[in-house]
Each structure stands twice: as structure tokens, then as C-alpha cells.
XYZ file of C-alpha atoms in Angstrom:
739
model
C -29.558 28.868 -18.730
C -28.399 25.506 -19.571
C -26.525 25.287 -22.568
C -27.671 22.617 -23.338
C -31.175 21.711 -23.248
C -31.780 19.410 -25.920
C -29.299 16.816 -24.821
C -30.578 16.820 -20.781
C -34.735 15.769 -22.227
C -35.568 12.719 -20.829
C -35.891 10.403 -22.964
C -39.140 9.207 -21.715
C -40.477 12.507 -23.161
C -38.463 11.748 -26.406
C -39.427 8.229 -26.831
C -42.162 7.599 -24.283
C -42.125 5.912 -21.270
C -42.163 2.043 -21.845
C -39.196 2.681 -24.058
C -37.109 5.093 -21.789
C -37.985 2.652 -19.396
C -35.857 -0.443 -20.218
C -33.392 1.778 -21.869
C -32.850 3.023 -17.944
C -33.180 -0.465 -16.038
C -31.148 -2.198 -18.892
C -28.405 -0.044 -20.598
C -28.611 2.840 -17.857
C -29.596 5.446 -20.989
C -31.484 8.266 -19.329
C -31.397 11.212 -21.596
C -30.651 12.151 -24.964
C -27.508 13.419 -24.632
C -26.382 9.865 -22.992
C -28.346 7.784 -25.740
C -26.165 9.756 -28.602
C -23.412 8.979 -26.403
C -24.319 4.998 -26.659
C -21.623 3.978 -29.759
C -22.020 1.483 -32.009
C -20.019 -1.871 -30.845
C -18.991 -2.827 -34.343
C -20.447 -1.904 -38.068
C -21.434 -4.354 -40.546
C -22.099 -3.784 -44.446
C -24.926 -4.691 -45.896
C -25.859 -8.390 -46.081
C -22.902 -8.965 -44.325
C -23.839 -9.526 -40.505
C -23.517 -12.640 -38.391
C -22.795 -15.189 -41.614
C -26.058 -17.967 -41.139
C -22.830 -20.651 -42.470
C -20.799 -19.408 -38.857
C -23.487 -18.757 -36.374
C -22.189 -18.825 -32.285
C -24.434 -21.138 -30.144
C -26.357 -19.575 -27.290
C -25.577 -16.027 -28.737
C -27.669 -13.478 -29.666
C -27.099 -12.811 -33.366
C -28.385 -10.334 -35.553
C -28.754 -11.531 -39.379
C -30.122 -10.203 -42.864
C -31.471 -12.635 -44.823
C -34.142 -13.253 -47.448
C -37.202 -16.049 -46.528
C -36.802 -19.551 -48.564
C -40.091 -20.745 -47.508
C -42.496 -20.793 -44.734
C -44.686 -23.679 -43.251
C -47.102 -23.300 -41.476
C -48.351 -26.992 -38.775
C -51.290 -27.966 -36.639
C -50.121 -29.986 -33.923
C -52.077 -32.032 -30.853
C -50.456 -30.870 -27.251
C -51.529 -30.588 -23.634
C -52.499 -27.212 -23.920
C -54.304 -27.659 -27.152
C -55.167 -31.518 -26.826
C -57.658 -31.364 -30.359
C -55.023 -31.062 -33.107
C -55.357 -26.969 -32.313
C -51.520 -26.283 -31.514
C -49.774 -23.916 -34.947
C -46.284 -23.571 -35.482
C -44.866 -21.444 -38.076
C -41.473 -22.508 -39.310
C -39.540 -20.399 -41.755
C -36.464 -21.162 -43.750
C -34.172 -18.278 -44.446
C -30.933 -17.900 -46.285
C -28.110 -15.045 -46.986
C -26.491 -17.028 -49.592
C -23.659 -18.440 -47.360
C -26.030 -21.472 -45.315
C -29.694 -21.816 -43.809
C -31.128 -21.444 -40.499
C -34.413 -22.148 -39.399
C -37.502 -19.649 -37.258
C -39.639 -21.218 -35.212
C -43.009 -19.202 -33.773
C -45.700 -21.088 -31.234
C -48.970 -20.467 -30.596
C -50.903 -16.491 -31.148
C -47.030 -16.062 -31.932
C -47.471 -17.063 -35.696
C -50.162 -14.904 -36.991
C -48.413 -11.353 -37.649
C -44.728 -13.319 -39.312
C -47.337 -15.776 -40.929
C -48.664 -12.886 -43.058
C -44.998 -10.549 -43.336
C -42.558 -13.537 -44.295
C -43.702 -14.557 -47.331
C -41.004 -16.267 -49.745
C -38.788 -13.610 -50.872
C -39.083 -11.105 -48.270
C -35.434 -9.550 -46.413
C -35.690 -8.988 -43.474
C -33.276 -8.354 -40.210
C -33.830 -10.976 -37.816
C -32.796 -11.395 -34.029
C -32.405 -13.739 -31.326
C -30.826 -16.178 -29.793
C -29.057 -19.554 -31.969
C -30.114 -23.206 -30.624
C -30.283 -26.246 -31.761
C -33.457 -28.447 -32.234
C -33.049 -31.801 -33.840
C -29.775 -31.034 -34.411
C -30.196 -28.286 -36.352
C -29.619 -24.771 -35.709
C -32.556 -22.334 -35.006
C -34.236 -19.237 -33.845
C -37.188 -19.571 -31.534
C -39.631 -16.120 -31.644
C -36.383 -13.866 -33.630
C -37.604 -10.015 -33.560
C -37.188 -8.975 -37.022
C -37.228 -6.125 -39.124
C -38.973 -6.019 -42.522
C -36.528 -4.265 -44.861
C -38.941 -4.321 -47.923
C -42.037 -4.731 -49.163
C -45.128 -2.312 -47.856
C -44.188 1.529 -47.991
C -43.622 1.261 -44.214
C -41.078 -1.077 -45.291
C -39.692 1.246 -48.100
C -39.201 3.573 -45.872
C -37.317 1.073 -43.619
C -35.312 0.116 -46.665
C -34.182 3.954 -47.001
C -33.143 4.248 -43.083
C -30.988 1.434 -43.595
C -29.256 1.716 -46.705
C -26.371 3.378 -45.596
C -23.536 1.387 -46.343
C -22.880 0.445 -43.208
C -25.124 -0.849 -40.280
C -23.803 0.215 -36.702
C -24.537 -2.842 -34.568
C -25.177 -0.914 -30.819
C -24.787 -3.069 -27.761
C -28.044 -4.411 -26.940
C -30.216 -6.677 -24.365
C -32.877 -9.097 -25.180
C -34.886 -6.323 -24.664
C -33.768 -4.155 -26.997
C -32.797 -5.186 -30.341
C -30.171 -3.220 -31.783
C -32.334 -2.049 -34.693
C -34.686 -0.932 -32.153
C -31.768 1.557 -30.500
C -30.344 2.136 -33.867
C -34.751 3.698 -34.892
C -33.924 5.571 -31.266
C -31.060 7.345 -32.014
C -32.380 7.919 -35.378
C -34.752 10.068 -33.558
C -32.667 11.868 -31.243
C -30.011 12.495 -33.810
C -30.761 16.077 -35.229
C -30.447 17.356 -31.148
C -26.579 16.458 -31.675
C -25.722 19.289 -33.814
C -26.747 20.654 -29.946
C -23.862 19.226 -28.641
C -21.699 21.901 -27.219
C -18.059 21.270 -27.896
C -15.871 20.216 -24.526
C -12.375 20.961 -26.913
C -10.526 24.011 -26.612
C -11.099 25.051 -30.364
C -7.064 25.613 -30.839
C -6.642 22.044 -29.412
C -9.424 20.539 -31.756
C -8.307 22.529 -34.887
C -3.826 21.952 -33.883
C -4.844 18.473 -34.013
C -7.045 18.207 -37.073
C -10.189 16.815 -35.302
C -13.820 16.602 -36.798
C -16.471 18.811 -34.516
C -18.318 17.087 -31.546
C -21.702 16.987 -33.819
C -20.056 16.381 -36.436
C -18.370 13.265 -34.847
C -21.644 11.789 -33.936
C -22.870 11.747 -36.720
C -20.188 10.297 -38.311
C -20.135 7.271 -35.385
C -23.904 6.816 -35.583
C -24.215 7.582 -39.513
C -21.300 6.426 -41.039
C -20.916 6.554 -45.088
C -17.255 5.464 -45.263
C -14.628 3.483 -43.453
C -13.595 6.866 -43.182
C -16.235 8.608 -41.571
C -16.029 5.953 -38.398
C -12.463 6.659 -37.903
C -12.798 10.478 -38.181
C -15.501 10.091 -35.442
C -13.363 7.540 -33.292
C -10.131 9.941 -33.328
C -12.556 12.814 -31.900
C -14.578 10.549 -29.454
C -11.681 9.283 -27.757
C -10.273 12.361 -27.317
C -12.976 13.892 -25.735
C -12.963 11.175 -23.354
C -8.941 11.264 -22.115
C -9.431 14.544 -22.248
C -12.373 15.416 -20.475
C -11.202 13.202 -17.556
C -7.917 14.640 -17.137
C -9.390 17.883 -16.674
C -11.134 16.369 -13.625
C -8.237 14.928 -12.654
C -5.919 18.059 -13.178
C -8.504 19.695 -11.404
C -8.272 17.927 -8.714
C -4.319 18.426 -8.567
C -4.879 21.763 -8.633
C -7.694 22.063 -5.964
C -4.785 20.049 -3.773
C -1.909 22.566 -4.339
C -4.640 24.934 -2.882
C -5.103 23.757 0.641
C -3.390 23.794 3.571
C -0.777 21.012 5.169
C 2.220 21.460 7.718
C 5.324 20.715 6.232
C 7.139 18.447 7.581
C 11.166 18.427 7.980
C 13.274 15.570 9.534
C 15.634 17.119 11.729
C 19.083 16.884 10.697
C 20.183 14.385 13.965
C 16.610 13.015 14.753
C 14.599 9.838 14.521
C 15.444 9.491 10.458
C 19.293 9.546 10.909
C 19.382 7.233 14.255
C 17.043 4.542 12.081
C 19.278 5.017 8.757
C 22.664 4.370 10.690
C 20.724 1.121 12.335
C 20.501 -0.175 8.664
C 22.738 -2.995 7.732
C 22.426 -2.011 3.953
C 22.837 0.673 1.727
C 19.151 1.809 0.270
C 19.457 1.091 -3.758
C 19.569 4.077 -6.022
C 15.741 3.529 -6.560
C 14.752 4.080 -2.836
C 17.000 6.783 -2.296
C 15.467 8.631 -5.723
C 11.563 7.916 -4.354
C 12.938 8.986 -0.935
C 14.076 12.170 -2.086
C 10.579 13.381 -3.870
C 8.462 12.208 -1.053
C 11.035 14.548 1.288
C 10.467 16.826 -1.418
C 6.424 16.895 -0.389
C 6.562 16.361 2.810
C 8.548 19.428 2.925
C 6.003 21.667 0.998
C 3.566 24.023 2.795
C 0.179 21.795 0.649
C -0.991 18.323 1.399
C 1.858 15.484 -0.288
C -0.487 13.232 -2.867
C 1.228 10.927 -4.083
C 1.425 7.158 -5.432
C 4.420 4.448 -4.458
C 3.971 1.792 -6.803
C 6.939 -1.516 -7.561
C 7.683 -4.659 -7.559
C 7.295 -7.226 -5.161
C 9.636 -7.251 -2.867
C 11.378 -3.826 -4.139
C 11.442 -2.292 -0.716
C 8.435 -0.037 -0.713
C 7.782 -0.817 2.849
C 10.748 0.803 3.853
C 10.631 3.748 2.243
C 6.904 4.589 3.792
C 8.804 3.835 7.090
C 11.394 6.644 6.519
C 8.945 8.877 5.645
C 6.859 8.050 8.886
C 10.314 9.117 10.939
C 10.708 12.403 8.906
C 7.247 12.826 10.020
C 7.443 12.174 13.973
C 10.924 13.710 13.430
C 9.053 16.862 12.772
C 6.810 16.726 15.443
C 4.023 14.520 13.849
C 2.397 11.135 13.406
C 2.196 9.112 11.045
C -0.860 6.244 10.826
C -0.169 3.600 8.359
C -3.507 1.276 7.448
C -3.611 -1.669 5.996
C -6.202 -3.693 4.753
C -6.582 -7.140 6.973
C -5.297 -7.902 10.508
C -2.744 -10.242 9.438
C -1.272 -7.606 7.342
C -1.404 -4.692 9.988
C 0.307 -7.282 12.423
C 3.077 -7.922 10.080
C 3.936 -4.634 9.413
C 3.776 -3.983 12.747
C 6.138 -6.788 13.510
C 8.744 -5.543 11.329
C 8.219 -2.118 11.755
C 9.464 -2.496 15.660
C 11.942 -5.418 14.196
C 14.022 -2.489 11.887
C 13.580 0.191 14.293
C 14.784 -2.102 17.519
C 15.494 0.808 20.656
C 14.126 3.433 18.177
C 10.520 1.692 19.014
C 10.723 1.844 22.694
C 9.742 5.434 22.756
C 8.833 5.364 26.980
C 9.974 2.519 27.975
C 13.248 1.800 29.587
C 15.950 0.771 27.676
C 14.526 2.934 24.538
C 16.976 5.174 22.629
C 16.925 8.731 23.343
C 15.554 9.508 19.829
C 12.516 6.580 20.197
C 9.164 6.830 19.315
C 6.317 4.586 20.276
C 4.599 2.109 17.392
C 1.331 0.942 17.983
C -0.960 -1.674 16.977
C -4.629 -0.889 16.360
C -6.940 -3.531 15.477
C -10.439 -4.305 15.673
C -10.224 -7.489 17.368
C -7.954 -5.985 19.984
C -9.177 -6.727 24.227
C -11.199 -3.699 25.639
C -7.473 -2.979 27.691
C -5.247 -2.792 25.087
C -7.722 -0.548 22.592
C -8.064 2.240 25.448
C -4.401 2.506 26.077
C -3.502 2.285 22.188
C -6.740 5.003 22.113
C -4.603 7.050 24.848
C -1.167 6.419 22.842
C -2.722 8.057 20.021
C -4.710 11.023 22.058
C -1.538 12.428 23.903
C 1.244 12.057 21.047
C 3.056 9.020 22.760
C 2.660 7.040 19.841
C 4.258 8.789 16.674
C 3.822 5.694 14.744
C 0.616 4.035 14.710
C -0.442 0.383 12.489
C -3.909 -0.748 12.223
C -6.512 -1.886 10.095
C -10.187 0.542 9.131
C -10.625 0.095 13.018
C -8.350 3.388 12.541
C -11.194 4.907 11.456
C -13.970 4.884 14.161
C -15.067 8.342 15.589
C -13.421 7.057 19.246
C -9.970 7.457 17.615
C -8.309 10.742 17.733
C -4.736 11.909 16.997
C -2.334 14.785 18.700
C -1.156 15.489 15.216
C -1.738 13.581 12.364
C 0.882 14.324 10.038
C 1.314 11.484 7.396
C -1.386 8.502 6.514
C -0.060 5.963 4.560
C -2.291 3.697 2.672
C -1.420 0.098 1.751
C -2.915 -1.690 -1.211
C -5.081 1.143 -1.810
C -7.530 -0.641 -4.204
C -8.684 -2.423 -0.879
C -10.400 0.206 0.352
C -13.050 2.324 0.202
C -12.498 6.005 -0.847
C -14.886 6.928 1.958
C -12.705 4.952 4.641
C -9.632 7.016 3.412
C -11.293 10.466 3.560
C -12.677 9.741 7.197
C -8.739 9.348 8.138
C -8.049 11.887 6.605
C -10.022 14.204 8.344
C -8.981 12.940 11.904
C -6.216 15.733 11.273
C -6.160 19.201 12.413
C -5.192 20.644 8.859
C -5.287 17.686 5.403
C -2.632 15.425 6.571
C 0.085 13.983 3.679
C -0.533 11.065 2.295
C 1.155 8.101 0.311
C -0.693 5.337 -1.426
C 1.386 2.039 -1.972
C 0.308 -0.299 -4.409
C 2.346 -3.663 -4.921
C 0.433 -4.312 -7.780
C 2.598 -2.841 -11.045
C 0.029 -0.415 -12.649
C 0.711 0.498 -16.764
C 1.474 4.397 -16.304
C -1.574 4.607 -18.800
C -3.600 3.206 -16.245
C -2.163 4.957 -13.626
C -2.660 8.435 -15.375
C -6.082 7.686 -15.987
C -7.032 6.031 -12.618
C -4.866 7.524 -10.194
C -4.405 10.865 -12.280
C -4.767 13.174 -9.114
C -1.419 11.169 -7.792
C 1.763 12.422 -8.543
C 3.320 8.591 -9.018
C 6.996 7.383 -7.921
C 7.887 3.819 -9.660
C 10.751 1.446 -7.716
C 11.845 -1.060 -9.783
C 14.640 -1.937 -8.546
C 14.956 -5.372 -6.730
C 16.997 -4.566 -3.234
C 20.553 -6.861 -3.648
C 20.453 -9.845 -1.790
C 16.839 -10.536 -3.134
C 16.940 -14.250 -5.139
C 15.384 -14.567 -8.755
C 12.227 -17.100 -8.711
C 12.101 -19.678 -11.270
C 8.409 -20.247 -12.455
C 6.929 -23.292 -14.275
C 3.727 -24.482 -15.335
C 2.571 -27.961 -14.097
C 0.147 -29.833 -16.204
C -1.151 -31.909 -13.806
C -4.092 -33.689 -16.236
C -2.175 -33.979 -19.014
C 1.344 -35.264 -16.921
C 0.620 -36.618 -13.644
C 4.085 -37.308 -12.810
C 4.858 -33.483 -12.995
C 2.647 -32.719 -9.811
C 4.205 -35.990 -8.191
C 7.747 -34.245 -8.865
C 6.382 -31.114 -7.730
C 5.570 -32.673 -4.222
C 9.113 -34.062 -4.405
C 10.636 -30.248 -4.543
C 8.708 -28.984 -1.343
C 10.382 -31.825 0.303
C 13.984 -31.336 -0.663
C 13.375 -27.746 0.058
C 12.394 -28.725 3.322
C 15.592 -31.299 3.483
C 17.819 -28.234 2.486
C 16.387 -26.251 5.914
C 13.574 -24.226 3.800
C 10.041 -23.829 4.126
C 7.433 -23.730 1.274
C 3.779 -22.536 0.544
C 0.759 -24.075 -0.490
C -2.145 -21.895 -2.229
C -5.647 -22.881 -2.669
C -8.374 -20.825 -4.306
C -10.922 -21.618 -1.358
C -11.492 -23.134 2.059
C -13.422 -25.867 2.084
C -15.571 -25.209 5.278
C -19.185 -25.771 5.298
C -20.114 -22.101 4.462
C -17.597 -21.820 1.581
C -19.444 -21.695 -2.199
C -17.470 -23.205 -5.273
C -18.319 -20.606 -6.674
C -16.364 -18.122 -5.050
C -12.981 -18.732 -6.281
C -11.341 -15.441 -6.209
C -13.027 -12.350 -5.835
C -15.368 -11.238 -8.914
C -13.005 -8.014 -10.182
C -9.599 -10.594 -9.624
C -11.272 -13.677 -11.675
C -9.516 -14.456 -14.874
C -12.142 -15.516 -17.615
C -13.031 -19.008 -17.155
C -12.297 -21.830 -19.710
C -15.383 -24.471 -20.666
C -12.687 -27.090 -18.426
C -13.866 -25.310 -15.674
C -16.170 -27.822 -13.957
C -15.144 -29.065 -10.779
C -15.239 -26.746 -7.763
C -11.863 -25.368 -6.646
C -9.083 -26.713 -4.558
C -9.778 -25.648 -0.996
C -7.697 -25.275 1.651
C -8.303 -27.646 3.971
C -8.761 -30.640 1.550
C -5.697 -29.795 0.161
C -3.814 -29.966 3.486
C -5.232 -32.821 4.942
C -4.550 -35.067 1.373
C -0.725 -33.662 1.424
C -0.389 -34.566 5.301
C -1.518 -38.278 5.000
C -0.023 -38.464 1.302
C 3.100 -36.873 -0.503
C 4.023 -34.668 2.086
C 3.386 -37.185 5.409
C 6.038 -36.357 8.049
C 6.003 -32.641 7.722
C 4.547 -30.180 9.785
C 2.023 -28.700 7.922
C -0.103 -25.913 8.966
C -3.330 -24.414 7.562
C -4.259 -20.202 7.516
C -7.176 -18.509 5.744
C -9.293 -16.025 6.595
C -12.183 -16.979 8.576
C -9.542 -18.312 11.515
C -9.829 -16.331 14.299
C -7.367 -13.606 14.428
C -5.153 -14.501 17.393
C -5.251 -18.174 15.307
C -4.337 -16.423 12.208
C -1.334 -14.657 14.090
C -0.073 -17.480 15.849
C 0.066 -19.826 12.586
C 1.844 -17.102 10.762
C 4.365 -16.726 14.299
C 4.958 -20.661 14.168
C 5.850 -19.708 10.131
C 7.973 -17.351 10.619
C 10.077 -18.366 13.169
C 10.923 -21.527 10.871
C 9.131 -24.486 13.322
C 6.436 -24.927 10.247
C 7.516 -26.698 6.822
C 4.268 -26.055 4.826
C 1.570 -23.525 5.467
C -1.586 -24.235 2.635
C -3.253 -21.114 2.608
C -5.996 -18.912 0.724
C -4.625 -15.339 -0.841
C -4.780 -13.985 2.514
C -0.882 -14.466 2.366
C -1.110 -12.318 -0.886
C -0.237 -8.737 -0.019
C 3.134 -8.173 2.406
C 3.653 -11.627 4.355
C 7.507 -11.558 4.777
C 9.146 -14.976 5.346
C 12.922 -14.648 3.732
C 13.002 -18.717 4.407
C 10.431 -19.274 2.462
C 11.580 -20.160 -0.899
C 8.820 -22.269 -2.634
C 5.346 -22.167 -3.638
C 2.959 -24.200 -4.984
C -0.404 -22.528 -6.187
C -3.531 -25.354 -7.026
C -6.297 -24.392 -9.423
C -3.609 -21.369 -10.426
C -5.901 -20.901 -13.717
C -8.416 -19.551 -10.952
C -6.500 -16.369 -10.263
C -5.849 -13.498 -12.274
C -2.300 -12.790 -13.599
C -1.705 -9.791 -11.204
C -2.594 -11.978 -8.406
C -0.095 -14.596 -9.663
C 2.704 -12.657 -9.402
C 1.805 -10.793 -6.337
C 1.822 -14.434 -4.589
C 4.863 -15.566 -6.036
C 6.502 -12.743 -4.524
C 5.702 -14.773 -1.472
C 8.985 -16.811 -2.181
C 12.516 -15.924 -2.560
C 12.888 -12.817 -0.065
C 16.015 -14.086 0.994
C 19.695 -15.200 -0.341
C 18.108 -18.686 -1.445
C 16.346 -19.036 -5.132
C 12.672 -19.153 -4.936
C 10.557 -21.279 -7.060
C 6.938 -21.062 -8.132
C 5.057 -23.892 -9.434
C 1.546 -23.352 -11.323
C -0.340 -26.653 -11.520
C -3.683 -26.952 -13.709
C -5.592 -29.060 -15.154
C -6.573 -26.779 -18.260
C -5.316 -28.646 -21.917
C -2.535 -26.778 -23.408
C -4.199 -24.773 -25.979
C -6.410 -23.278 -23.478
C -6.273 -19.476 -22.567
C -6.101 -19.868 -19.320
C -2.889 -22.198 -19.719
C -1.543 -19.078 -22.009
C -2.268 -17.151 -19.300
C -0.356 -19.369 -16.717
C 2.692 -19.278 -19.897
C 3.044 -16.053 -19.729
C 3.467 -15.069 -16.324
C 5.994 -18.027 -15.796
C 7.821 -16.812 -18.621
C 8.515 -13.311 -17.527
C 9.114 -11.341 -13.991
C 8.390 -8.497 -14.803
C 4.943 -7.086 -13.357
C 4.711 -4.092 -15.746
C 4.007 -6.806 -17.997
C 2.233 -8.775 -16.725
C -0.435 -5.865 -15.900
C -0.853 -5.203 -19.619
C -1.373 -8.708 -20.096
C -3.942 -8.837 -17.471
C -5.624 -5.575 -18.492
C -5.479 -6.877 -22.293
C -7.694 -10.145 -21.465
C -9.921 -8.852 -18.967
C -12.380 -6.025 -19.790
C -10.942 -2.889 -19.076
C -14.068 -1.741 -16.853
C -13.498 -4.623 -14.639
C -9.719 -2.815 -13.800
C -10.492 1.067 -13.540
C -13.635 0.004 -11.958
C -11.672 -1.395 -9.156
C -9.902 0.554 -9.106
C -12.630 3.407 -8.439
C -14.351 2.301 -5.862
C -16.972 0.761 -7.882
C -17.527 3.920 -10.087
C -18.610 2.477 -13.676
C -15.557 3.444 -15.610
C -16.670 6.332 -18.434
C -14.497 4.882 -21.502
C -16.414 3.786 -24.375
C -13.925 4.115 -27.363
C -10.541 4.782 -25.290
C -8.614 1.416 -24.627
C -6.366 2.324 -21.851
C -3.415 -0.032 -23.082
C -3.923 0.724 -27.037
C -4.050 4.626 -26.651
C -1.522 5.710 -24.143
C -0.371 8.381 -26.282
C -3.612 10.153 -26.895
C -3.606 9.470 -22.740
C -0.626 11.227 -22.253
C -1.188 14.652 -24.161
C -4.228 14.621 -22.946
C -3.052 14.918 -19.257
C -0.443 17.485 -21.093
C -3.049 19.341 -22.413
C -5.722 19.457 -19.011
C -2.794 20.716 -16.752
C -2.143 23.779 -19.101
C -5.530 24.283 -19.655
C -6.321 24.324 -15.912
C -2.946 26.381 -15.149
C -4.269 29.050 -17.174
C -8.112 28.804 -16.057
C -8.330 26.322 -13.033
C -12.659 27.473 -13.234
C -12.619 27.271 -16.662
C -14.673 30.447 -17.139
C -13.965 30.440 -20.762
C -14.636 27.060 -21.599
C -18.456 26.342 -20.994
C -18.816 23.356 -23.169
C -15.883 21.578 -20.998
C -17.765 22.611 -17.595
C -20.813 20.974 -19.115
C -18.959 17.746 -20.232
C -17.473 17.783 -16.699
C -20.532 17.769 -15.239
C -21.859 15.009 -16.855
C -19.099 12.536 -16.610
C -18.772 13.915 -12.579
C -22.227 11.878 -11.574
C -22.684 12.221 -8.225
C -20.584 8.432 -7.595
C -17.785 9.718 -9.608
C -18.080 13.532 -8.395
C -17.258 12.050 -4.849
C -14.428 9.466 -6.104
C -12.791 12.324 -7.380
C -13.342 14.474 -4.384
C -12.048 12.230 -1.707
C -9.670 10.624 -3.204
């Protein structure tokens, strides 16, 4: 029997089909349990709702006020030519200011009868301006006194604190409050997911009590109690889901992969012209320990831009090839796959020439596989994969197609994990005879708490040291509108770098060809909050390149690179730039990840305010990769006081990617960050804030690991099992299943 039938009850049975339909379509609420977990956004004390004196324009507001006067006017209009048109103007006041309400046509009759001077009510609507006065047109309202029905309403609102819910124009906050009032008795039947010992040990209230207190608090202390408890629910249930996933992984079989003492890895290490950093050595040990076990490795390797993640991943791949297996690296774009292939072949030298004349004794074959390869080259590559001739394979999602077969797949390395759908990674992992080991690399540093919340099923290794010889990068904001001569100086700096034998990047938010939509500057998940000055279309690669070549950079070799070019053309441009034949590369964010040209020392980012904080940090990591210092100039027309400029100042003031990722998370809505990493799955966090509640998340992870270790099936915790089922709707279930 279902332990919580009352909470599974569909809303249409309880509230009627019309209300239930609006709740499902606009708020994603389907059951009584969903509605009980739709928490107030904030609380107002009686009479202290939005003050009439400081109403925000164009926003949906809720006010409590008294009717000062009401006047009915008749007028002539095209619809009512004989002066039969009616308009009701009602003035309300809350002591701090006055506001006009206006009703037209047939909509005047009810308010004309009900909104008499002296009547108190709650009003909700969108603030607009008419004749230079603020008004609400056709607001929804709820009487707070008057007839017997009104008295009852007033009583239900008589608590000191009025909960205001995330609402929609179709469903005002108080209608939600009424609906919740209807289902609140069901909260008594909520089965507690927290083990009793945990709840009592931390002094948390029971779940039914928390639900009552969050929806009907009498004091601010009630709200604190409820939130403290509900935060624990969210953190703990999610961490249990991830802990069970980690536990299930340890039950799967995998082939242990150990490098042979004098094999390919040793030969490669002997070739390296430098010694590994302490961080690289430590992380390599963690990875090799995992590879040597008989269940699949599941590790997240995150590191600062340029900390040498690719080298660490390559050594892991060589260890697997040493043990007789194959390793594959999955890259998000063809440009990046080609770049990785080139740099791996360069680093390995004759060790990458397996089966060829002049290949070293322990050599293997390094094969590239992308969607745009010619049929003959593709056939050849597929044969090398199937026979095991190719020990290392680098490619795009072309690797996932059914035709692609491996001889013995031992390790999958995924670069920039958030750019791959869960299904894609799963399909690739399914190509091993037994589950292969998995190493996920991300170059966007993720705060520890986000890593624990989103990638909690992966063990995490962090590279936070830069290799010796990497140069510092100086970053400056260039306020192009306030100080145009700063922009002129920026182009002079680019010319100086080129004169010293170096190269430069210029990055723009869009391409500028006819298919280009100016609104699509950055991907939605990466686009930062916009400011009012965001009126003109973002600058485009094709326009800027032409302007520079004819203007401030005349006489220099300027080329363009963007995502809609043919793969061969892109590769040719990158090769010329890498070879030093091009002075300045004007590009979109296609260069954001993995592009490695040590001679490029300067980067100018146009309309830098159009990019997210983490993206800017990624981009600037493309310069200063050699022995000469790097320079990154963030060009913006935003005014000094704007939020956009504050973001840019933050990027210019610190080179710590982890610090920037925290700033990024605080400025963007958390759901964007979590949702993006969860392959689009809706974030389940309602009261838990990933950055603020760092301690709760860390403690919940420890508690969850202990609970799952003691009882993997949660047989003794039916409430927790039920909460997990509710959390893991199908989409999230798949996300965790496939990891």
C-alpha cells in the first residue's frame, strides 16, 4: 500500500479541474504533495505589503489597502458611441501613498458594488502609468472585511504573517494560499524522510510541523524552524540518491587496468621535457588507484584553465593502453577534437606511430573520428577501432554511432562534461564489453558545494596549481563609451604585441552572417543578467574583423573563425594561427576551450558584458600559455554603476576560477547552473541555496553515505524511499541512472 495516498491525490480531485489545469500548466504542480511543497517566496506583515509609495513599474504586485473613493464615469468610444461606455476609477490608500485602480466595460459592475469607500482588500495586478499616474488596470482583488464571507477571509488572513507565493498572472498569490489552506490538513499524513536519529540529533522539527509552519507561520521563528528542516530534506534526499548511485557503481564489474612497469606510460614520461607539478602527480595517483580496481572509476577532474588536465588525462589513457585496453576522448566540437588530436600526437611523438615505419617499440595508433571525415578515412578509422590497432581514439559524438565498435574499451574521457547529454555519454560507455572507467574533465571550476550537489556521484580531483613557466595574465576593463581613447589604446596594445612577435585574439558575441539572430549572443544558460543599456545588437565577428583590417589593425594579418564555417576551413584557420602565420584571430567563443597557441599573448573581448563570468575566465585562459605574460582587455559600453560592469570588475580583479564561479552562481539563478549540469533536468532545490548552505550539503553527504552503507535498499526507511521516488521523477531518474 502507498504510505502517503493523501499526498499523491491529484489536484483536480481536490480543487476542481479548472484550477488544477492552471496549476499544472503554469507552476508544474499536479498532486497535493506538489502543492504543499510550493513554498512562500517571502512573507509580509499585515499592511506591510508593497508600499504604495514605492511600487515597481511593470511588475506584478500585491498590496493591502483601503478604498478612499470610487467614481463611475460614462464616455463615448468606438465600441460605445452613444456615451454608454463605463469606466470605474477607484483610489486606494495604505497610509504611505495612493494608487488608482481602473475597471472598464462589463468588468465595472462587481467592483462598483463591492469596492465602497472604507473597504479593506488585497489587490493584485501589473503596475502601469496613465496620465503620469501609477495605476493597476483590472486588478484581481480579495475583500478583507464586510459580509460574513469576507469576515471569514479576514480571519484566515489574520495571522501576523501573510505568505506570498511564487504566482502567475493566471493565479494570484492569495488564490494559491486558499488552495494550500484547503490541502494543509493532508500535511499531517506526510511521512518523514529523515531517519529519526538524524532528526533528533540535529534538533529539527517533524515534516508535518515544518509544512504547517512554512505555510501558516505565527512568528518569524516558525519560518526559521520550517526552513531549517526543509533545507535538510532537500540536501539529504538528493545526497542519498547520489550515494545510492555511487554504491551501485561499486557493485558493477570492470577490468582493472594497471600500466606495465616498462611500457608506454614509462616511455612517455621519459620523453616529457618538464616534470609534473605536485598537483598533477597527486591527481594521477588518485586516477591510477581507481583504474586498478575491479569496479568502474567515476571521477570528475576539474582544474583551473591551463592547469594541465589534458596531460593528466593522456597519462591515464596511456596506462589503459599499456594494460591492453583502448581509451577514448570525447570532445564537444570538431575544432576541439582536432586540436586534442594534434596536441596528443605532438606530445607522444614516435609513440603515436604504432604499426608505422619508425614507430617506437611500445607505440600505439592515435586515431581521430569526426562527423565530417571523408568516407575512406572514416572506414579506415573504424577498422582500427574494431581491431584494437588504435589504442587512443579522439572524436566528437560521431563516436557514439551504432557502426562504431571497439576491440576492448577500457576508459572514456569526457571533455567539458556539461556540453554532452547524458544519453550520449551512456551510449559511449555501453560500447565496452564491461563498463569502462569514466573520467570527466571540466575546465570551468565548480564550487565544492555545486560539485557535491550536481556531480555528487563522481569522486572529485582538483588541479589548482599552474605548471611552471605559465605566465600571469593581466586583465583590465576598457570602458568604451565613457573613455573612447581607452579603446584606441587597446588596439595600440595589440599592435605592440604583434610587433614583439606575438599574436592576439579578438572575441565577439555573434557571427554576423544573415542567419544570425542578434538576440542569440550567448547560449541562454551562459547569458548573464542584462542591463537596460542592452539595446543595440551584440558586435559580430564579420563586421569587427572588417573594421579592424581597414582601421586600427590595418596591415596586420587578420582572419576570422566561427562555428558555421566548414570543418576543413576552421582547421586550416587554426593551423595557420598556431603556426604564427596569422597575427590576429577574430572569433566567437568557439576558441573558449582547449585551443592552445602559446605564442598568443593578448585577447580583446568585445561586448564583454554579454558573456557570463565563467565564460570570460575560460576565454582569457587562451592567452599567457607560453613564457610571455598574457593580457586580457574586457571592452564594454555599460555605465560604471551597472551590474554588468561590476561583473567585469570581478573578473579583472581575480584569477581564481573557483572564486569567480562562486560570484557567477550568486549572480545567476541557481537553477540555471544546476539545470545546465543536469542535462536540462529541473532543479529540485526550493529552499536550499547551494552557496549559502555549504555546511548543510557537506553534512548531508556524510549522513547519506552512512545511511546507504548500512542499508543500501533503505528497507528500514519507507519515508525516505517515498521521498526519493518523488525527487526522481523520470527525467532525474534517467540523469542519475546514466550519470
